[in-house]
Coordinates of C-alpha atoms and ligand atoms in Angstrom, one line a residue:
X1 CA 0.0 0.0 0.0
X2 CA 1.4 3.3 -0.9
X3 CA 1.2 5.9 1.8
X4 CA 1.5 9.6 1.2
X5 CA 5.1 10.5 1.5
X6 CA 5.2 13.6 3.6
X7 CA 8.9 13.6 3.6
X8 CA 9.0 14.4 0.0
X9 CA 6.5 17.2 0.1
X10 CA 8.2 20.4 -0.9
X11 CA 8.0 22.8 1.9
X12 CA 6.4 26.1 1.0
X13 CA 8.2 29.0 2.4
X14 CA 6.2 30.8 5.0
X15 CA 6.7 34.3 4.0
X16 CA 6.4 35.3 7.6
X17 CA 5.2 38.7 8.5
X18 CA 7.0 41.1 6.3
X19 CA 5.4 44.3 7.1
X20 CA 5.3 47.5 5.3
X21 CA 2.7 49.9 6.2
X22 CA 2.5 53.6 6.0
X23 CA 4.5 55.9 3.6
X24 CA 6.5 56.8 6.7
X25 CA 8.2 53.4 6.2
X26 CA 10.1 54.4 3.2
X27 CA 13.5 53.0 2.3
X28 CA 15.4 55.9 3.7
X29 CA 17.2 54.6 6.7
X30 CA 17.6 57.5 9.0
X31 CA 21.0 58.1 10.3
X32 CA 21.5 57.8 14.1
X33 CA 21.6 61.6 14.4
X34 CA 18.4 62.4 12.7
X35 CA 16.5 59.4 13.8
X36 CA 14.3 61.0 16.4
X37 CA 13.9 64.0 14.3
X38 CA 12.3 61.7 11.6
X39 CA 9.6 60.6 13.9
X40 CA 6.1 61.9 13.0
X41 CA 5.6 65.5 14.2
X42 CA 5.5 65.8 17.9
X43 CA 5.8 62.1 18.6
X44 CA 9.4 62.3 19.9
X45 CA 8.5 65.0 22.4
X46 CA 5.4 63.1 23.5
X47 CA 7.4 60.0 24.1
X48 CA 10.0 61.7 26.1
X49 CA 7.3 63.3 28.2
X50 CA 5.9 59.8 28.8
X51 CA 9.3 58.6 29.9
X52 CA 9.6 56.2 26.9
X53 CA 13.2 55.9 25.9
X54 CA 13.8 55.7 22.2
X55 CA 16.7 53.4 21.3
X56 CA 18.7 55.1 18.6
X57 CA 18.7 53.6 15.2
X58 CA 22.1 52.0 14.8
X59 CA 21.4 49.4 12.2
X60 CA 23.7 49.1 9.3
X61 CA 22.5 50.6 6.1
X62 CA 20.2 48.2 4.3
X63 CA 21.2 47.0 0.8
X64 CA 18.7 47.5 -2.0
X65 CA 18.3 43.8 -2.2
X66 CA 17.5 43.4 1.4
X67 CA 15.1 46.4 1.3
X68 CA 13.2 44.6 -1.5
X69 CA 13.3 41.3 0.3
X70 CA 12.5 42.2 3.8
X71 CA 11.3 45.8 3.7
X72 CA 12.3 46.3 7.3
X73 CA 9.9 48.4 9.1
X74 CA 11.1 51.4 11.0
X75 CA 9.5 53.3 13.7
X76 CA 6.1 54.6 13.1
X77 CA 3.0 55.8 14.8
X78 CA 0.0 53.5 15.1
X79 CA -2.7 56.0 14.2
X80 CA -5.4 54.2 16.1
X81 CA -3.6 53.7 19.4
X82 CA -0.8 56.2 19.2
X83 CA 1.6 53.5 20.2
X84 CA 5.1 53.5 19.1
X85 CA 6.1 50.7 16.7
X86 CA 9.5 49.7 15.5
X87 CA 11.2 46.6 14.2
X88 CA 11.5 43.6 16.6
X89 CA 15.1 42.7 17.3
X90 CA 16.4 39.2 18.0
X91 CA 19.6 38.3 19.8
X92 CA 21.5 35.1 19.1
X93 CA 24.9 33.6 19.9
X94 CA 27.1 31.0 18.2
X95 CA 24.9 28.2 19.6
X96 CA 21.6 29.5 18.2
X97 CA 20.3 27.1 15.5
X98 CA 20.5 28.8 12.1
X99 CA 16.9 28.0 11.4
X100 CA 15.9 30.4 14.3
X101 CA 17.8 33.3 12.8
X102 CA 16.5 32.5 9.3
X103 CA 12.8 32.4 10.4
X104 CA 13.1 35.6 12.4
X105 CA 14.7 37.4 9.4
X106 CA 12.0 36.0 7.2
X107 CA 9.4 37.5 9.6
X108 CA 11.0 40.9 9.2
X109 CA 12.9 41.0 12.5
X110 CA 16.3 42.6 12.8
X111 CA 19.4 41.0 14.2
X112 CA 20.9 42.5 17.4
X113 CA 24.3 43.9 16.9
X114 CA 26.2 43.9 20.2
X115 CA 28.8 46.4 19.0
X116 CA 26.3 48.8 17.5
X117 CA 23.2 48.7 19.7
X118 CA 22.4 49.3 23.3
X119 CA 22.5 46.3 25.5
X120 CA 18.8 46.4 26.0
X121 CA 17.7 47.0 22.4
X122 CA 16.4 43.5 21.7
X123 CA 13.1 41.7 22.1
X124 CA 14.0 38.0 22.0
X125 CA 17.2 36.3 23.0
X126 CA 17.4 32.7 21.7
X127 CA 20.4 30.5 22.5
X128 CA 21.0 26.8 23.2
X129 CA 22.5 27.1 26.7
X130 CA 20.4 28.3 29.7
X131 CA 20.6 31.9 31.1
X132 CA 22.1 33.0 34.3
X133 CA 19.8 34.0 37.1
X134 CA 21.0 37.6 36.7
X135 CA 20.0 37.6 33.1
X136 CA 16.5 36.5 34.2
X137 CA 16.4 39.2 36.8
X138 CA 17.5 41.9 34.4
X139 CA 15.2 41.0 31.6
X140 CA 13.1 44.0 30.5
X141 CA 9.4 44.0 30.0
X142 CA 9.8 44.0 26.2
X143 CA 12.2 41.1 26.2
X144 CA 11.8 37.3 26.1
X145 CA 14.3 34.6 26.8
X146 CA 14.0 31.1 25.3
X147 CA 14.8 29.3 28.6
X148 CA 13.2 29.2 31.9
X149 CA 15.4 28.8 35.0
X150 CA 15.4 25.5 36.8
X151 CA 14.4 23.3 34.0
X152 CA 17.4 21.0 34.2
X153 CA 15.4 19.2 36.9
X154 CA 13.5 17.8 33.9
X155 CA 16.2 17.5 31.4
X156 CA 18.9 15.7 33.4
X157 CA 18.1 12.0 33.3
X158 CA 18.9 11.5 37.0
X159 CA 16.9 14.5 38.2
X160 CA 14.0 13.5 36.0
X161 CA 14.1 10.0 37.5
X162 CA 14.2 11.4 41.1
X163 CA 11.3 13.8 40.5
X164 CA 9.1 11.2 38.9
X165 CA 9.8 8.7 41.6
X166 CA 8.8 11.3 44.1
X167 CA 5.5 11.8 42.2
X168 CA 4.9 8.1 42.1
X169 CA 5.3 7.9 45.9
X170 CA 3.0 10.9 46.4
X171 CA 0.2 10.1 43.9
X172 CA 0.4 6.4 43.1
X173 CA 2.0 4.2 40.6
X174 CA -1.0 4.0 38.3
X175 CA -0.5 7.5 37.1
X176 CA 3.3 7.5 37.0
X177 CA 4.0 4.2 35.3
X178 CA 5.2 5.7 32.1
X179 CA 8.8 5.8 33.1
X180 CA 10.9 2.6 32.9
X181 CA 12.2 1.4 36.3
X182 CA 15.3 3.6 36.8
X183 CA 18.2 3.5 39.3
X184 CA 20.4 6.5 39.8
X185 CA 24.1 5.6 40.3
X186 CA 25.9 5.4 42.5
X187 CA 23.3 5.9 45.2
X188 CA 20.9 3.2 44.0
X189 CA 23.6 0.6 43.2
X190 CA 22.6 -1.9 45.9
X191 CA 18.9 -1.5 45.0
X192 CA 19.7 -2.2 41.4
X193 CA 21.8 -5.3 42.2
X194 CA 18.9 -6.6 44.3
X195 CA 16.4 -6.0 41.6
X196 CA 18.6 -7.5 38.9
X197 CA 19.1 -10.8 40.7
X198 CA 15.5 -11.0 41.9
X199 CA 14.4 -10.6 38.3
X200 CA 16.9 -13.2 37.1
X201 CA 15.5 -15.7 39.5
X202 CA 11.9 -14.9 38.4
X203 CA 12.7 -15.2 34.7
X204 CA 14.6 -18.4 34.9
X205 CA 16.3 -19.0 31.6
X206 CA 14.8 -15.9 30.0
X207 CA 17.1 -12.9 29.8
X208 CA 16.4 -9.4 31.2
X209 CA 17.7 -6.3 29.6
X210 CA 19.0 -3.0 31.0
X211 CA 20.3 0.2 29.6
X212 CA 22.9 2.4 31.2
X213 CA 22.9 6.1 30.2
X214 CA 25.1 9.0 31.3
X215 CA 22.9 11.4 33.3
X216 CA 24.0 14.5 31.4
X217 CA 25.0 13.4 27.9
X218 CA 22.7 13.4 24.9
X219 CA 22.7 12.0 21.4
X220 CA 23.2 8.4 22.5
X221 CA 26.7 9.1 23.7
X222 CA 28.1 6.7 26.3
X223 CA 25.0 4.4 26.2
X224 CA 25.5 0.7 27.1
X225 CA 22.8 -2.0 26.8
X226 CA 23.4 -5.2 28.7
X227 CA 21.8 -8.4 29.8
X228 CA 24.5 -10.1 31.7
X229 CA 25.6 -8.5 35.0
X230 CA 29.3 -8.9 34.1
X231 CA 28.8 -6.5 31.2
X232 CA 27.6 -3.8 33.5
X233 CA 30.1 -1.1 34.3
X234 CA 29.3 1.0 37.3
X235 CA 30.0 4.7 36.9
X236 CA 29.0 7.8 38.7
X237 CA 26.5 10.1 37.0
X238 CA 24.8 7.3 35.2
X239 CA 21.3 5.9 35.3
X240 CA 20.5 2.3 34.8
X241 CA 17.1 1.7 33.4
X242 CA 14.9 -1.2 32.4
X243 CA 15.5 -1.7 28.6
X244 CA 12.1 -1.8 26.8
X245 CA 12.7 -5.0 24.9
X246 CA 9.3 -5.2 23.2
X247 CA 9.3 -1.9 21.2
X248 CA 6.7 -1.2 18.5
X249 CA 8.5 -2.1 15.3
X250 CA 7.7 -0.7 11.9
X251 CA 9.2 -2.9 9.2
X252 CA 11.1 -4.5 12.1
X253 CA 12.8 -1.3 12.9
X254 CA 12.7 0.3 16.3
X255 CA 11.5 3.9 16.6
X256 CA 10.8 6.6 19.1
X257 CA 8.8 9.8 19.0
X258 CA 10.1 13.3 19.4
X259 CA 7.3 15.4 20.8
X260 CA 7.7 19.2 21.0
X261 CA 6.3 20.9 24.1
X262 CA 6.4 24.5 24.8
X263 CA 5.9 25.8 28.4
X264 CA 5.0 29.5 28.0
X265 CA 5.0 29.9 31.8
X266 CA 5.4 27.9 35.0
X267 CA 3.5 30.5 37.1
X268 CA 0.7 30.0 36.1
X269 CA 1.6 26.7 34.5
X270 CA 0.8 26.8 30.8
X271 CA 1.7 23.9 28.5
X272 CA 1.3 23.6 24.7
X273 CA 2.0 20.4 22.7
X274 CA 3.0 20.6 19.1
X275 CA 0.7 18.7 16.8
X276 CA 3.5 17.6 14.5
X277 CA 6.7 15.9 15.5
X278 CA 9.3 13.4 14.4
X279 CA 9.5 9.7 14.5
X280 CA 13.1 8.6 14.6
X281 CA 14.1 5.1 13.4
X282 CA 17.0 2.8 14.1
X283 CA 18.4 1.9 10.7
X284 CA 19.2 -1.8 11.3
X285 CA 16.6 -4.4 12.2
X286 CA 15.9 -4.9 15.9
X287 CA 17.7 -7.9 17.2
X288 CA 18.0 -8.7 20.9
X289 CA 20.8 -11.2 20.3
X290 CA 23.2 -8.4 19.5
X291 CA 22.9 -5.7 22.1
X292 CA 26.1 -4.0 20.9
X293 CA 24.6 -2.8 17.6
X294 CA 23.7 0.8 18.2
X295 CA 22.1 1.1 14.8
X296 CA 19.5 -1.4 15.8
X297 CA 18.9 -0.3 19.4
X298 CA 19.3 3.4 19.5
X299 CA 17.0 5.7 17.5
X300 CA 19.1 8.9 17.8
X301 CA 19.4 10.4 14.3
X302 CA 22.9 11.7 15.2
X303 CA 23.9 8.0 15.4
X304 CA 21.8 6.6 12.5
X305 CA 22.6 9.2 9.9
X306 CA 26.2 7.9 9.9
X307 CA 25.2 4.3 9.6
X308 CA 25.7 2.2 6.4
X309 CA 21.9 1.6 6.1
X310 CA 20.9 5.3 6.4
X311 CA 20.5 5.8 2.6
X312 CA 19.2 2.3 1.9
X313 CA 15.5 1.9 1.1
X314 CA 14.3 0.0 4.2
X315 CA 11.3 -2.2 4.6
X316 CA 8.2 0.0 5.2
X317 CA 10.1 3.0 6.5
X318 CA 11.9 3.9 3.3
X319 CA 15.2 5.7 3.2
X320 CA 16.7 7.9 5.9
X321 CA 15.7 7.5 9.5
X322 CA 12.8 9.9 10.1
X323 CA 9.1 10.2 9.6
X324 CA 6.8 12.9 10.6
X325 CA 4.4 12.2 13.5
X326 CA 1.5 12.6 11.1
X327 CA 2.8 9.9 8.8
X328 CA 3.3 7.7 11.8
X329 CA -0.3 8.3 13.1
X330 CA -1.6 7.7 9.6
X331 CA 0.3 4.4 9.5
X332 CA -1.3 3.4 12.9
X333 CA -4.7 4.3 11.6
X334 CA -4.3 2.1 8.6
X335 CA -3.9 -0.7 11.2
X336 CA -7.1 0.3 13.0
X337 CA -5.2 1.6 16.0
X338 CA -6.9 4.1 18.2
X339 CA -4.4 6.8 17.6
X340 CA -6.4 9.4 19.5
X341 CA -6.2 7.3 22.6
X342 CA -2.4 7.1 22.2
X343 CA -2.2 10.8 21.7
X344 CA -4.3 11.5 24.8
X345 CA -1.9 9.3 26.8
X346 CA 1.0 11.2 25.5
X347 CA -0.6 14.5 26.5
X348 CA -1.2 13.2 30.0
X349 CA 2.3 12.0 30.2
X350 CA 3.6 15.5 29.3
X351 CA 1.4 17.1 31.9
X352 CA 2.3 14.7 34.7
X353 CA 6.0 15.0 33.9
X354 CA 6.0 18.8 34.0
X355 CA 3.9 18.8 37.1
X356 CA 6.7 16.9 38.8
X357 CA 9.0 19.9 38.7
X358 CA 6.6 22.8 38.3
X359 CA 6.2 23.7 41.9
X360 CA 9.9 24.0 42.4
X361 CA 11.0 26.0 39.5
X362 CA 11.7 29.7 40.3
X363 CA 9.3 32.3 39.1
X364 CA 10.7 34.2 36.2
X365 CA 8.9 36.6 33.8
X366 CA 9.2 36.8 30.1
X367 CA 10.6 33.4 29.3
X368 CA 9.5 30.2 27.7
X369 CA 11.0 26.8 27.1
X370 CA 10.8 24.4 24.2
X371 CA 11.2 20.8 25.3
X372 CA 11.7 17.7 23.3
X373 CA 10.0 14.7 24.9
X374 CA 11.5 11.4 23.7
X375 CA 8.8 8.7 23.9
X376 CA 9.1 5.0 23.0
X377 CA 5.9 3.1 22.2
X378 CA 5.9 -0.6 23.0
X379 CA 4.1 -3.4 21.2
X380 CA 1.0 -3.0 23.3
X381 CA 1.0 0.7 22.3
X382 CA 1.9 1.9 25.8
X383 CA 4.0 5.0 25.7
X384 CA 7.2 5.2 27.8
X385 CA 9.0 8.4 28.6
X386 CA 12.7 8.0 27.8
X387 CA 13.9 11.5 28.5
X388 CA 13.1 15.2 28.2
X389 CA 15.5 17.5 26.2
X390 CA 16.0 21.1 26.6
X391 CA 17.0 22.9 23.3
X392 CA 15.9 19.9 21.2
X393 CA 17.8 19.8 17.9
X394 CA 16.6 22.2 15.3
X395 CA 19.1 21.3 12.6
X396 CA 17.6 20.5 9.2
X397 CA 19.3 17.2 8.3
X398 CA 16.7 15.8 5.9
X399 CA 13.5 16.7 4.2
X400 CA 11.4 15.6 7.1
X401 CA 13.1 18.1 9.3
X402 CA 11.5 21.0 7.5
X403 CA 8.7 20.8 10.0
X404 CA 11.2 22.5 12.4
X405 CA 11.0 25.6 10.4
X406 CA 7.3 25.8 10.9
X407 CA 7.8 24.9 14.5
X408 CA 10.0 27.9 15.0
X409 CA 7.4 30.1 13.3
X410 CA 4.7 28.7 15.5
X411 CA 6.8 29.3 18.7
X412 CA 7.1 32.9 17.7
X413 CA 3.3 33.1 17.1
X414 CA 2.7 31.4 20.4
X415 CA 4.8 33.7 22.5
X416 CA 3.7 36.8 20.8
X417 CA 0.1 35.6 20.5
X418 CA -1.1 38.3 22.8
X419 CA 1.2 41.0 21.7
X420 CA 2.3 40.5 18.2
X421 CA 3.4 44.1 18.1
X422 CA 4.4 45.4 14.8
X423 CA 5.0 41.9 13.4
X424 CA 1.3 41.8 12.7
X425 CA 1.0 45.2 11.2
X426 CA 0.1 44.2 7.7
X427 CA -1.9 41.2 8.8
X428 CA -5.0 43.0 7.7
X429 CA -3.8 42.4 4.2
X430 CA -6.0 39.3 3.9
X431 CA -4.5 38.0 0.7
X432 CA -1.1 37.9 2.1
X433 CA -2.3 36.5 5.4
X434 CA -4.3 33.8 3.7
X435 CA -1.4 32.7 1.5
X436 CA 0.5 32.7 4.7
X437 CA -2.0 30.3 6.2
X438 CA -1.9 28.0 3.2
X439 CA 1.8 28.0 3.1
X440 CA 1.9 27.3 6.8
X441 CA -0.5 24.4 6.4
X442 CA 1.6 22.8 3.7
X443 CA 4.8 23.6 5.5
X444 CA 3.6 21.8 8.6
X445 CA 4.0 18.6 6.7
X446 CA 0.7 17.1 5.9
X447 CA -2.2 18.1 8.1
X448 CA -4.5 17.3 5.3
X449 CA -7.4 14.9 5.1
X450 CA -5.2 11.9 4.7
X451 CA -2.5 12.5 7.1
X452 CA -4.1 14.5 9.8
X453 CA -3.1 13.9 13.4
X454 CA -5.8 12.7 15.7
X455 CA -6.6 16.0 17.3
X456 CA -6.9 18.6 14.7
X457 CA -9.6 21.0 15.5
X458 CA -10.8 23.1 12.6
X459 CA -12.7 25.5 14.7
X460 CA -9.5 26.4 16.5
X461 CA -7.6 26.7 13.4
X462 CA -10.0 29.2 11.9
X463 CA -10.0 31.1 15.1
X464 CA -6.3 31.3 15.1
X465 CA -5.9 32.5 11.6
X466 CA -8.5 35.1 12.0
X467 CA -6.6 36.6 14.8
X468 CA -5.0 39.2 12.5
X469 CA -7.7 41.7 13.1
X470 CA -7.0 41.8 16.7
X471 CA -3.3 41.7 16.1
X472 CA -3.5 45.2 14.7
X473 CA -5.5 46.2 17.8
X474 CA -3.0 44.5 20.0
X475 CA 0.1 46.0 18.5
X476 CA 1.8 47.7 21.4
X477 CA 4.7 49.9 21.9
X478 CA 8.1 48.3 22.1
X479 CA 8.6 49.7 25.5
X480 CA 5.3 49.3 27.1
X481 CA 4.7 52.3 29.4
X482 CA 2.8 50.6 32.1
X483 CA 4.7 47.4 32.1
X484 CA 6.0 46.2 35.5
X485 CA 9.6 45.4 35.8
X486 CA 10.4 41.8 35.5
X487 CA 9.9 39.9 38.7
X488 CA 11.7 36.9 40.1
X489 CA 9.2 35.8 42.8
X490 CA 9.3 33.7 44.2
X491 CA -1.5 6.8 32.5
X492 CA -3.7 5.1 32.0
X493 CA -2.0 1.8 32.7
X494 CA -1.8 -0.6 29.8
X495 CA -5.4 -1.6 30.4
X496 CA -6.5 -0.9 26.9
X497 CA -5.7 -3.8 24.7
X498 CA -5.1 -2.9 21.1
X499 CA -5.4 -6.4 19.6
X500 CA -2.3 -5.6 17.7
X501 CA 1.2 -6.9 18.0
X502 CA 4.5 -5.6 16.7
X503 CA 4.9 -8.9 14.8
X504 CA 1.6 -8.4 13.0
X505 CA 2.5 -4.9 12.0
X506 CA 5.9 -5.8 10.7
X507 CA 5.0 -8.9 8.9
X508 CA 1.5 -8.7 7.4
X509 CA 0.3 -6.2 4.9
X510 CA -1.4 -3.3 6.5
X511 CA -5.1 -3.5 6.2
X512 CA -7.3 -0.5 5.6
X513 CA -10.1 0.1 8.0
X514 CA -13.1 -1.8 6.9
X515 CA -15.5 0.6 8.4
X516 CA -15.5 4.2 7.5
X517 CA -14.1 6.2 10.3
X518 CA -14.3 9.9 9.9
X519 CA -11.2 11.7 10.8
X520 CA -11.4 12.7 14.4
X521 CA -11.3 16.4 14.9
X522 CA -11.6 16.3 18.6
X523 CA -9.1 18.1 20.6
X524 CA -9.2 16.4 23.9
X525 CA -8.2 19.1 26.2
X526 CA -8.5 22.5 24.8
X527 CA -12.1 22.9 24.0
X528 CA -13.1 24.5 27.3
X529 CA -11.2 27.5 26.5
X530 CA -12.4 28.3 23.1
X531 CA -15.1 30.6 24.3
X532 CA -12.8 32.2 26.8
X533 CA -10.1 33.1 24.4
X534 CA -12.4 34.3 21.7
X535 CA -13.6 36.9 24.1
X536 CA -10.1 37.7 25.3
X537 CA -9.2 41.2 25.0
X538 CA -5.5 40.9 25.3
X539 CA -2.6 42.7 26.6
X540 CA 0.8 41.3 25.8
X541 CA 1.5 38.1 27.6
X542 CA 4.7 39.6 28.8
X543 CA 2.8 42.1 30.9
X544 CA 0.5 39.9 32.8
X545 CA -1.8 37.1 32.0
X546 CA -2.7 36.1 35.5
X547 CA -6.3 35.0 35.9
X548 CA -7.1 34.8 32.2
X549 CA -7.4 31.5 30.3
X550 CA -4.5 31.0 27.9
X551 CA -5.1 30.9 24.2
X552 CA -6.1 27.4 23.0
X553 CA -3.9 27.3 19.9
X554 CA -1.1 29.0 18.0
X555 CA -0.2 27.4 14.7
X556 CA 0.2 23.7 15.5
X557 CA 0.6 24.3 19.2
X558 CA -2.4 23.3 21.2
X559 CA -3.0 24.0 24.9
X560 CA -2.9 20.9 27.0
X561 CA -2.7 22.5 30.4
X562 CA -4.8 23.9 31.9
X563 CA -7.4 21.7 30.4
X564 CA -10.6 22.7 32.2
X565 CA -11.9 25.3 34.7
X566 CA -10.8 23.2 37.7
X567 CA -7.2 23.0 36.5
X568 CA -7.2 26.6 35.5
X569 CA -8.2 27.5 39.0
X570 CA -5.7 25.1 40.5
X571 CA -2.8 26.6 38.5
X572 CA -3.5 30.2 39.6
X573 CA -2.3 31.6 42.9
X574 CA 0.1 28.7 43.5
X575 CA 0.0 25.4 41.9
X576 CA -2.4 22.9 43.5
X577 CA -0.8 19.7 42.3
X578 CA -3.1 17.4 44.3
X579 CA -6.2 19.0 42.7
X580 CA -4.7 18.8 39.2
X581 CA -3.9 15.1 39.7
X582 CA -7.5 14.5 40.8
X583 CA -8.7 16.0 37.6
X584 CA -6.3 14.0 35.5
X585 CA -7.4 10.9 37.4
X586 CA -11.1 11.7 36.5
X587 CA -10.2 12.2 32.9
X588 CA -8.4 8.9 32.8
X589 CA -11.3 7.1 34.4
X590 CA -13.7 8.6 31.8
X591 CA -11.4 7.6 29.0
X592 CA -11.1 4.1 30.4
X593 CA -14.9 3.6 30.6
X594 CA -15.2 5.0 27.0
X595 CA -12.6 2.4 25.8
X596 CA -14.5 -0.4 27.6
X597 CA -17.8 0.9 26.1
X598 CA -16.3 0.9 22.6
X599 CA -15.0 -2.6 23.0
X600 CA -18.4 -3.9 24.0
X601 CA -20.0 -2.1 21.0
X602 CA -17.4 -3.7 18.7
X603 CA -18.3 -7.2 20.0
Ligands
ADP1 P1 20.2 10.5 24.8 O1 20.0 11.7 25.6 O2 21.7 10.0 24.8 O3 19.6 10.5 23.4 P2 18.0 8.7 25.5 O4 17.5 8.4 26.8 O5 17.2 9.5 24.6 O6 19.5 9.3 25.6 O7 18.4 7.3 24.8 C1 18.9 7.2 23.5 C2 18.2 6.2 22.7 O8 18.3 4.9 23.4 C3 16.7 6.4 22.6 O9 16.4 7.2 21.5 C4 16.1 5.0 22.5 O10 16.2 4.5 21.1 C5 17.1 4.2 23.3 N1 16.6 4.0 24.7 C6 16.9 4.8 25.7 N2 16.3 4.3 26.9 C7 15.7 3.2 26.5 C8 14.9 2.2 27.2 N3 14.7 2.4 28.6 N4 14.4 1.2 26.6 C9 14.6 1.0 25.2 N5 15.3 1.9 24.5 C10 15.9 3.0 25.1

């Protein structure tokens, strides 16, 4: 059966938000000296009176080509609101992924020049490493940082294991059984030895499998898989974890999912999950008799892209080592798998994981964090959390990776949703905006009728892309007058049987669904907030959004937390984890009874 090949779809460039507006935005770049003089009559004086500082223009002269390409917008007056508008400026360092810079330039942003501009003349600082606490403290109301302090608690494997263990103790194992049994070395050494030998005894002649991973390394470096205790090398700063030896295989290849999650704030906790992602394959067939073969056991693309089989056309998966998540879900649907249920479990896993650290992360304004959740699905379709990455790779290694470009666009839309500033100035140009939407849709890699993910909600999509009207309304001054200074304050278990085994999937031909199943357009969590957000009269998120429901969607990001009124309440004025867990438990019970009902109907 031929499946639509999303990998080969040519990405359409999202033209971004190139804005030119009033005749004031001519191509005459003012010199530093006459910059303020060039402001519309009287505006300079009014701004000074209001105490608004006007960063001098110190950009390099724009070449004719660039002018034609990007038409950078200079300072101007928004006639309706009187607000001061000027180009948004991004700051990067040598670690910033090139795609970030390229997307921001495409959207008409200017690049910050440390030599030429004042230290505070930027709006977004995006880098791979985290920021120092002083950088968080000194962030200005018009600035955003792409990391939140304290998130290593989630992204270091040992810390993650400790936090999830704590949650399991507090709230029960049924919710927190998505992390493989993990021991943190050297502290848990004796516990691990006891567990290992107890299991050996239970299994008799059968083998048990373990994986040893450095707590702080990434990209599959330093990983050891073993079955025999004599192959185990004890080392500090390692975790030893139960090796999931029954992974879901596609064409007999192991895979895992890279899910993108954006936390736009911890106080109040606000979590968005990206509706597209990556499925990363091992490039050699899964074989438990050879644990040393990294190309068969590790799904890191950094490893597999250098393997001999990378370019080969492989059974079912094709060439390369990546699929889009939508292609994966489409594949599952062709096997009659309840992909929506799997997706719900993944959402819940994301929430439960972030809840484990949320109460202990320091408050910080004007920052967000993009996480990469690595999730392995076993042959009973149970998702397992392998790790959480900060600064997930945004390199474009193959055609499937183009979704990362749209991902960056959507992050920018998400964080500036409530205060798009002058980026949205020409959004009222409907033709341009609509072409933007179409381009965005094709760029996101296949959210069409055949390859939609299980949660697409058209109502939300239309709402989002109609936002341009209010974007104009919402455009605000780069230096908001009334802005406060930044403050540093403070599973379902595997009960559902899927009647599907890995072996069946790998060896038989996929069968199409016999009954017609309309594409599900249900978005499991976000619906409650639709009415809220439509009414929302927004001020920029950076100023304050306490008390108001977050927007349900931005591009392919959908809100997964808070997911109802109760969790909205429980995340305001301090995080009430117990209350949130109760709501999750209710949701799980509801979903479980629905699964049972569906099974009875099917019989
Ligand atoms: P890294 O940060 O080095 O990428 P991961 O925890 O993501 O470390 O592990 C790398 C790869 O090893 C994963 O992508 C997955 O293929 C495999 N892996 C990791 N942990 C397990 C596990 N417990 N069971 C099965 N495979 C695993």
